[in-house]
Amino acid sequence: MEAIAKDVSVAERRTGQPQIDARAARRARARLADRIVTYTLWSIALALTGLLIYFIFYIIQQGASLINWQFVTQSNEAGNLVGPEVFNTFYILILSLLICVPLGMGCAIYLVEYARQGAVTTVIRFATETLAGVPSIILGLFGFIFFASSINGGLGFGVSRLAGALTLVILNLPLLVRVSEDALRSVPDELREASAALGANKFQTVTRVLIPAAIPALTTGVILTAGKMIGETAALLYTTGGNSPVTGWFSLNPFLPGDTLAVHLYELRAEGIVANAQQIANSTATLLIILLLVFNLGLRYLAGLLNRWFAGGTSRTSRG
Amino acid sequence: MALQPEIAREGSRERAILGPDTVNSQYIARIDGAVKMKTVELNVYYGSNHAIKNVSLEIPEKQVTALMGPSGCGKSTFLRALNRMHDLTPGARVTGSVLLGDEDIYAPKEDVVHLRQRVGMVFQRPNPFPRSIFENVSYGLRVQGGYNASQMRETVEQSLRSAALWDEVKDRLNQSALGLSGGQQQRLCIARALAVSPEVLLMDEPCSALDPIATLKIEELIEQLKQQYTIAIVTHNLQQAARVSQYTGFFLTGNLIEYAPTQQIFSRPQDQRTEDFITGRFG
């Protein structure tokens, strides 16, 4: 205030204009700056949304021609139907989520609620963050050597859906741990105190208060992880096998090989030998995008239900 | 610093006397009548910060004890030592003892979970769980286990009635507790604490986040609850201390400066600092 007044009086002396004009000009300049910033931010948001919409429409338009029920649900030897890949995509996704979610949340619960903050937790956090930075193709090679191969101390699961799922677990564990940690930390300490003051032990506090309160944020973490898993290619190239078995592809045996939609897409593009490989690749991409969208929306809906169930009737709506 | 000879002088039988048996010859705040809880040379440290200094004080049974003092004087820290909430705070250390009846709650064999069922707590900001009203009140019973559905319903109703909230929420027990107003939420937190039938209820500035009408309701509630429960309430509101309590302790920089029947402390404070605080000269 003082500074302005001083400026104004200086301006007044210099220009001989009445003081009120200088103030009005100042206000007008501030208003203009505010508008420019608002419009800039607004256009950035619009551009991003537009890009996404354009991207989705482009992919759908390129691949829509082949997509029908048969393309999605059946398998044929020529490889221009993708039933097995659709099945494998979800099979591997669910298998790795089943392993990844308990591990990741367990790790996060330990780090946030149980571990004494100190050297050990710092090392664990550093390790997970470093793991998050390892390129997925390298983890894929590691997965091949450690899970698929049986030489040099490998576990010898073979090139299989199990080996692929485990590789995805390693790839996505850091993200899930990080997001779950943040989710638990976002629960106010007051709830921990309230629970303890009512005679709950730590385990009861975690399972009855913290996890339900963190559900929206935890779900966001699982959705992010699942999205990455559905689209992951490099980590699976060497671990799940290039081709799905044509007969019995809906088998639940984890030791069978089987490629996902994303791997299938890569292979069609890189080494497809059927006549319409490019067209199948386009349609596969379209299908992948659609499944991803449907899966995300479905998971969010489920999370909303879960949150309402925990929170009681007229709850806050899900933040997820 | 902690030694207060002038307030331990002759003729003030009800007020503090010097403890002859303690090395530091501490100020021991005694009361007339039945003692429910008692601290003996209680010290609380946060790391190197000595937050509570050798406080020995007796809390009367089925009465309201108010702890007052300026911000940062340690009154909340003291209260939280009474049901071992400091166990949750990394770096906090407690020495001395706290007796509930004649049992030392800091004894190694003491079961903290059971202790916290006997000594309930209501916090400064209403902190209902983000779940239904029913789930909130029945939480303490659920974590104990061994109650069937009808016992649970009965206890929930009783507790909500005791907290003067039943009529307002009886038709929406299954709705989220977060939909209640601040005052209702705080009464819900009281109901939640009452549901496990505690012997002592600790209240840490329970009205500081509430408007005057909600505050009045909580104060009326405290008046009723003291017939059944021993209550210790931290407040920085002098009028509140005067209205609701029978005994009042004044804390300053971690020391218990004065402890006496409320009427006496407000009409005839013995320590200059207490008088300064009451007359609004600081704090």
Coordinates of C-alpha atoms in Angstrom, one line a residue, chain A:
Chain A
M1 CA 0.0 0.0 0.0
E2 CA 2.7 2.4 1.0
A3 CA 4.8 1.5 -2.0
I4 CA 1.9 2.2 -4.3
A5 CA 1.1 5.5 -2.6
K6 CA 4.7 6.5 -3.0
D7 CA 4.8 5.5 -6.6
V8 CA 1.6 7.3 -7.3
S9 CA 2.8 10.5 -5.7
V10 CA 6.1 10.3 -7.7
A11 CA 4.0 9.7 -10.9
E12 CA 1.9 12.6 -10.0
R13 CA 4.8 14.9 -9.5
R14 CA 6.3 13.8 -12.8
T15 CA 3.2 14.0 -14.9
G16 CA 1.2 16.5 -13.1
Q17 CA -1.8 14.2 -13.6
P18 CA -4.3 13.8 -10.8
Q19 CA -3.4 10.8 -8.6
I20 CA -6.7 9.0 -9.3
D21 CA -5.7 8.3 -12.9
A22 CA -2.5 6.5 -12.0
R23 CA -4.4 4.2 -9.7
A24 CA -7.1 3.4 -12.3
A25 CA -4.4 2.6 -14.8
R26 CA -2.7 0.4 -12.3
R27 CA -6.0 -1.5 -11.7
A28 CA -6.6 -1.8 -15.4
R29 CA -3.1 -3.3 -15.9
A30 CA -3.7 -5.8 -13.1
R31 CA -7.1 -6.8 -14.6
L32 CA -5.5 -7.3 -18.0
A33 CA -2.7 -9.5 -16.5
D34 CA -5.3 -11.6 -14.7
R35 CA -7.3 -12.1 -17.8
I36 CA -4.2 -13.1 -19.9
V37 CA -3.2 -15.7 -17.3
T38 CA -6.8 -17.1 -17.1
Y39 CA -7.1 -17.4 -20.8
T40 CA -3.7 -19.0 -21.2
L41 CA -4.4 -21.6 -18.6
W42 CA -7.8 -22.2 -20.0
S43 CA -6.3 -22.8 -23.5
I44 CA -3.7 -25.1 -22.2
A45 CA -6.4 -27.2 -20.6
L46 CA -8.5 -27.1 -23.8
A47 CA -5.5 -28.1 -26.0
L48 CA -4.8 -31.1 -23.8
T49 CA -8.4 -32.2 -23.8
G50 CA -8.6 -31.6 -27.5
L51 CA -5.5 -33.6 -28.1
L52 CA -6.9 -36.6 -26.2
I53 CA -10.2 -36.5 -27.9
Y54 CA -8.6 -36.2 -31.3
F55 CA -6.2 -39.1 -30.5
I56 CA -9.1 -41.3 -29.4
F57 CA -11.2 -40.5 -32.5
Y58 CA -8.2 -41.0 -34.8
I59 CA -7.5 -44.4 -33.4
I60 CA -11.1 -45.5 -33.4
Q61 CA -11.6 -44.3 -37.0
Q62 CA -8.5 -46.1 -38.2
G63 CA -9.5 -49.4 -36.6
A64 CA -13.2 -49.5 -36.5
S65 CA -13.6 -51.4 -39.7
L66 CA -12.7 -54.8 -38.4
I67 CA -14.2 -54.6 -34.9
N68 CA -17.1 -56.7 -34.3
W69 CA -18.1 -59.3 -31.7
Q70 CA -16.3 -62.1 -33.5
F71 CA -13.0 -60.1 -33.7
V72 CA -13.1 -59.8 -30.0
T73 CA -14.3 -63.1 -28.8
Q74 CA -13.0 -65.7 -31.3
S75 CA -9.7 -67.1 -32.3
N76 CA -8.6 -68.4 -35.8
E77 CA -5.4 -69.7 -37.0
A78 CA -4.7 -67.0 -39.5
G79 CA -4.4 -64.6 -36.7
N80 CA -6.9 -62.0 -37.8
L81 CA -9.2 -62.4 -34.8
V82 CA -8.0 -61.4 -31.3
G83 CA -10.1 -63.4 -28.8
P84 CA -7.0 -65.0 -27.1
E85 CA -5.3 -61.6 -26.8
V86 CA -8.3 -60.1 -25.1
F87 CA -8.5 -62.9 -22.7
N88 CA -4.8 -62.9 -22.0
T89 CA -4.8 -59.1 -21.4
F90 CA -7.3 -59.4 -18.6
Y91 CA -6.0 -62.7 -17.4
I92 CA -2.5 -61.3 -16.9
L93 CA -3.9 -58.0 -15.6
I94 CA -5.9 -59.7 -12.9
L95 CA -3.2 -62.2 -12.0
S96 CA -0.6 -59.4 -11.6
L97 CA -3.1 -57.2 -9.7
L98 CA -3.8 -60.1 -7.3
I99 CA -0.1 -60.2 -6.5
C100 CA 0.7 -56.5 -6.8
V101 CA -2.1 -54.9 -4.7
P102 CA -1.6 -56.9 -1.5
L103 CA 2.2 -56.6 -1.8
G104 CA 2.1 -52.9 -2.6
M105 CA -0.5 -51.9 0.0
G106 CA 1.2 -54.1 2.6
C107 CA 4.5 -52.4 1.9
A108 CA 2.9 -49.0 2.1
I109 CA 1.1 -49.8 5.3
Y110 CA 4.3 -51.0 6.8
L111 CA 6.2 -47.9 5.7
V112 CA 3.6 -45.4 6.9
E113 CA 2.0 -47.1 10.0
Y114 CA 4.5 -49.6 11.4
A115 CA 8.1 -48.8 10.5
R116 CA 10.0 -46.3 12.6
Q117 CA 11.0 -43.6 10.2
G118 CA 14.7 -43.8 9.9
A119 CA 17.5 -45.4 7.9
V120 CA 15.6 -48.5 7.0
T121 CA 12.6 -46.7 5.6
T122 CA 14.8 -44.3 3.7
V123 CA 16.6 -47.3 2.1
I124 CA 13.3 -49.0 1.2
R125 CA 12.0 -45.7 -0.4
F126 CA 15.2 -45.2 -2.3
A127 CA 15.0 -48.8 -3.6
T128 CA 11.4 -48.4 -4.8
E129 CA 12.1 -45.1 -6.4
T130 CA 15.1 -46.5 -8.2
L131 CA 13.1 -49.5 -9.3
A132 CA 10.5 -47.2 -10.7
G133 CA 13.1 -45.7 -13.0
V134 CA 14.3 -48.9 -14.5
P135 CA 13.3 -49.1 -18.2
S136 CA 10.6 -51.7 -18.8
I137 CA 12.5 -53.5 -21.5
I138 CA 15.3 -54.2 -19.0
L139 CA 12.8 -55.5 -16.5
G140 CA 11.4 -57.7 -19.3
L141 CA 14.8 -59.2 -19.9
F142 CA 15.2 -59.7 -16.2
G143 CA 11.8 -61.3 -16.1
F144 CA 12.9 -63.7 -18.8
I145 CA 16.1 -64.6 -17.1
F146 CA 14.6 -64.8 -13.6
F147 CA 11.1 -66.1 -14.0
A148 CA 10.9 -67.8 -17.4
S149 CA 14.4 -69.4 -17.8
S150 CA 15.5 -72.2 -15.7
I151 CA 19.2 -71.8 -16.2
N152 CA 21.4 -69.7 -14.0
G153 CA 19.1 -70.0 -11.1
G154 CA 16.0 -68.8 -12.9
L155 CA 12.7 -70.0 -11.5
G156 CA 11.8 -71.8 -14.7
F157 CA 8.1 -70.9 -15.1
G158 CA 8.7 -71.0 -18.9
V159 CA 7.7 -68.2 -21.3
S160 CA 4.3 -68.0 -19.8
R161 CA 1.5 -65.8 -18.6
L162 CA 2.7 -66.3 -15.0
A163 CA 6.2 -65.0 -15.9
G164 CA 4.6 -62.0 -17.7
A165 CA 2.4 -61.2 -14.7
L166 CA 5.3 -61.4 -12.3
T167 CA 7.3 -59.1 -14.4
L168 CA 4.5 -56.7 -14.5
V169 CA 4.3 -56.9 -10.7
I170 CA 8.0 -55.8 -10.4
L171 CA 7.4 -53.1 -12.9
N172 CA 4.3 -51.6 -11.2
L173 CA 5.1 -52.3 -7.5
P174 CA 6.9 -49.0 -7.0
L175 CA 4.1 -46.9 -8.4
L176 CA 1.5 -48.7 -6.3
V177 CA 3.6 -48.4 -3.1
R178 CA 4.1 -44.7 -3.7
V179 CA 0.5 -44.0 -4.4
S180 CA -0.7 -46.1 -1.5
E181 CA 1.7 -44.4 0.8
D182 CA 0.4 -41.0 -0.2
A183 CA -3.2 -42.3 0.2
L184 CA -2.5 -43.5 3.8
R185 CA -0.6 -40.3 4.7
S186 CA -3.5 -38.2 3.5
V187 CA -5.7 -39.7 6.2
P188 CA -5.6 -37.2 9.1
D189 CA -3.8 -38.2 12.2
E190 CA -6.9 -37.3 14.2
L191 CA -8.6 -40.4 12.9
R192 CA -5.7 -42.5 14.1
E193 CA -5.9 -40.9 17.5
A194 CA -9.7 -41.3 17.7
S195 CA -9.4 -44.9 16.9
A196 CA -6.6 -45.5 19.4
A197 CA -8.5 -43.6 22.1
L198 CA -11.4 -46.0 21.7
G199 CA -9.2 -48.9 22.5
A200 CA -8.4 -50.1 18.9
N201 CA -5.0 -51.7 18.3
K202 CA -2.9 -50.8 15.3
F203 CA -4.2 -53.6 13.1
Q204 CA -7.8 -52.6 13.8
T205 CA -7.0 -49.0 13.1
V206 CA -5.5 -49.9 9.8
T207 CA -8.2 -52.2 8.6
R208 CA -11.3 -50.5 10.0
V209 CA -10.4 -46.8 9.7
L210 CA -7.4 -46.0 7.6
I211 CA -8.0 -48.3 4.6
P212 CA -11.7 -47.3 4.3
A213 CA -10.8 -43.7 4.7
A214 CA -8.1 -44.0 2.0
I215 CA -10.3 -46.0 -0.4
P216 CA -10.8 -43.2 -3.0
A217 CA -7.1 -42.5 -3.2
L218 CA -6.1 -46.1 -3.1
T219 CA -8.5 -46.8 -6.0
T220 CA -6.9 -44.1 -8.0
G221 CA -3.6 -45.8 -7.4
V222 CA -5.0 -49.2 -8.5
I223 CA -6.6 -47.7 -11.6
L224 CA -3.3 -46.0 -12.6
T225 CA -1.4 -49.3 -12.1
A226 CA -4.0 -51.3 -14.0
G227 CA -3.9 -48.8 -16.9
K228 CA -0.2 -49.2 -17.1
M229 CA -0.4 -52.9 -16.9
I230 CA -3.0 -53.2 -19.7
G231 CA -0.8 -51.2 -22.1
E232 CA 2.6 -52.6 -21.1
T233 CA 4.5 -54.1 -24.0
A234 CA 8.2 -54.1 -23.6
A235 CA 8.2 -56.0 -20.2
L236 CA 6.0 -58.7 -21.8
L237 CA 7.8 -59.3 -25.1
Y238 CA 10.2 -61.8 -23.7
T239 CA 8.1 -63.2 -20.9
T240 CA 4.6 -64.1 -22.0
G241 CA 5.4 -65.5 -25.4
G242 CA 4.6 -64.0 -28.8
N243 CA 1.6 -66.1 -29.7
S244 CA -1.4 -67.3 -28.0
P245 CA -2.3 -71.0 -28.3
V246 CA -5.1 -71.2 -30.8
T247 CA -7.0 -74.0 -29.2
G248 CA -7.9 -73.8 -25.5
W249 CA -6.9 -70.2 -25.3
F250 CA -9.3 -69.5 -22.5
S251 CA -7.5 -71.9 -20.2
L252 CA -6.7 -70.6 -16.8
N253 CA -3.4 -72.4 -16.6
P254 CA -0.8 -69.7 -15.8
F255 CA 2.0 -71.7 -17.3
L256 CA 0.7 -71.4 -20.8
P257 CA 2.2 -68.7 -23.0
G258 CA -0.1 -66.1 -24.4
D259 CA 0.4 -62.5 -25.7
T260 CA -1.7 -59.5 -24.7
L261 CA -3.3 -57.0 -27.1
A262 CA -0.4 -54.6 -26.7
V263 CA 2.2 -57.3 -27.5
H264 CA 0.0 -58.5 -30.3
L265 CA -0.1 -55.0 -31.8
Y266 CA 3.6 -54.7 -31.6
E267 CA 4.2 -58.0 -33.3
L268 CA 1.7 -57.4 -36.1
R269 CA 3.4 -54.1 -36.8
A270 CA 6.9 -55.4 -36.6
E271 CA 6.7 -58.8 -38.1
G272 CA 3.1 -59.5 -39.2
I273 CA 2.9 -61.8 -42.2
V274 CA -0.8 -62.1 -42.7
A275 CA -2.1 -60.0 -45.7
N276 CA -4.0 -57.5 -43.7
A277 CA -1.6 -57.2 -40.7
Q278 CA -1.7 -53.4 -40.6
Q279 CA -5.5 -53.3 -40.6
I280 CA -5.6 -55.9 -37.8
A281 CA -3.0 -53.9 -35.9
N282 CA -5.1 -50.8 -36.2
S283 CA -8.2 -52.6 -35.0
T284 CA -6.2 -54.1 -32.1
A285 CA -5.2 -50.6 -31.1
T286 CA -8.7 -49.4 -31.2
L287 CA -9.9 -52.3 -29.1
L288 CA -7.1 -51.7 -26.6
I289 CA -8.1 -48.1 -26.2
I290 CA -11.8 -48.9 -25.8
L291 CA -11.1 -51.7 -23.2
L292 CA -8.9 -49.3 -21.3
L293 CA -11.6 -46.7 -21.2
V294 CA -14.3 -49.2 -20.2
F295 CA -12.0 -50.7 -17.6
N296 CA -11.2 -47.4 -16.0
L297 CA -14.8 -46.2 -15.8
G298 CA -15.9 -49.6 -14.4
L299 CA -13.2 -49.5 -11.7
R300 CA -14.2 -45.9 -10.8
Y301 CA -17.8 -46.9 -10.5
L302 CA -16.9 -49.9 -8.3
A303 CA -14.7 -47.6 -6.1
G304 CA -17.7 -45.2 -5.7
L305 CA -19.9 -48.1 -4.6
L306 CA -17.2 -49.3 -2.2
N307 CA -16.8 -45.8 -0.7
R308 CA -20.5 -45.3 -0.3
W309 CA -20.7 -48.6 1.4
F310 CA -18.0 -47.7 3.9
A311 CA -19.0 -44.1 4.4
G312 CA -22.8 -44.7 4.9
G313 CA -25.7 -43.2 3.0
T314 CA -25.2 -39.6 1.9
S315 CA -21.4 -39.7 1.8
R316 CA -19.1 -37.3 0.1
T317 CA -18.9 -38.5 -3.5
S318 CA -15.9 -40.5 -4.5
R319 CA -12.8 -38.4 -5.0
G320 CA -11.4 -41.3 -7.2

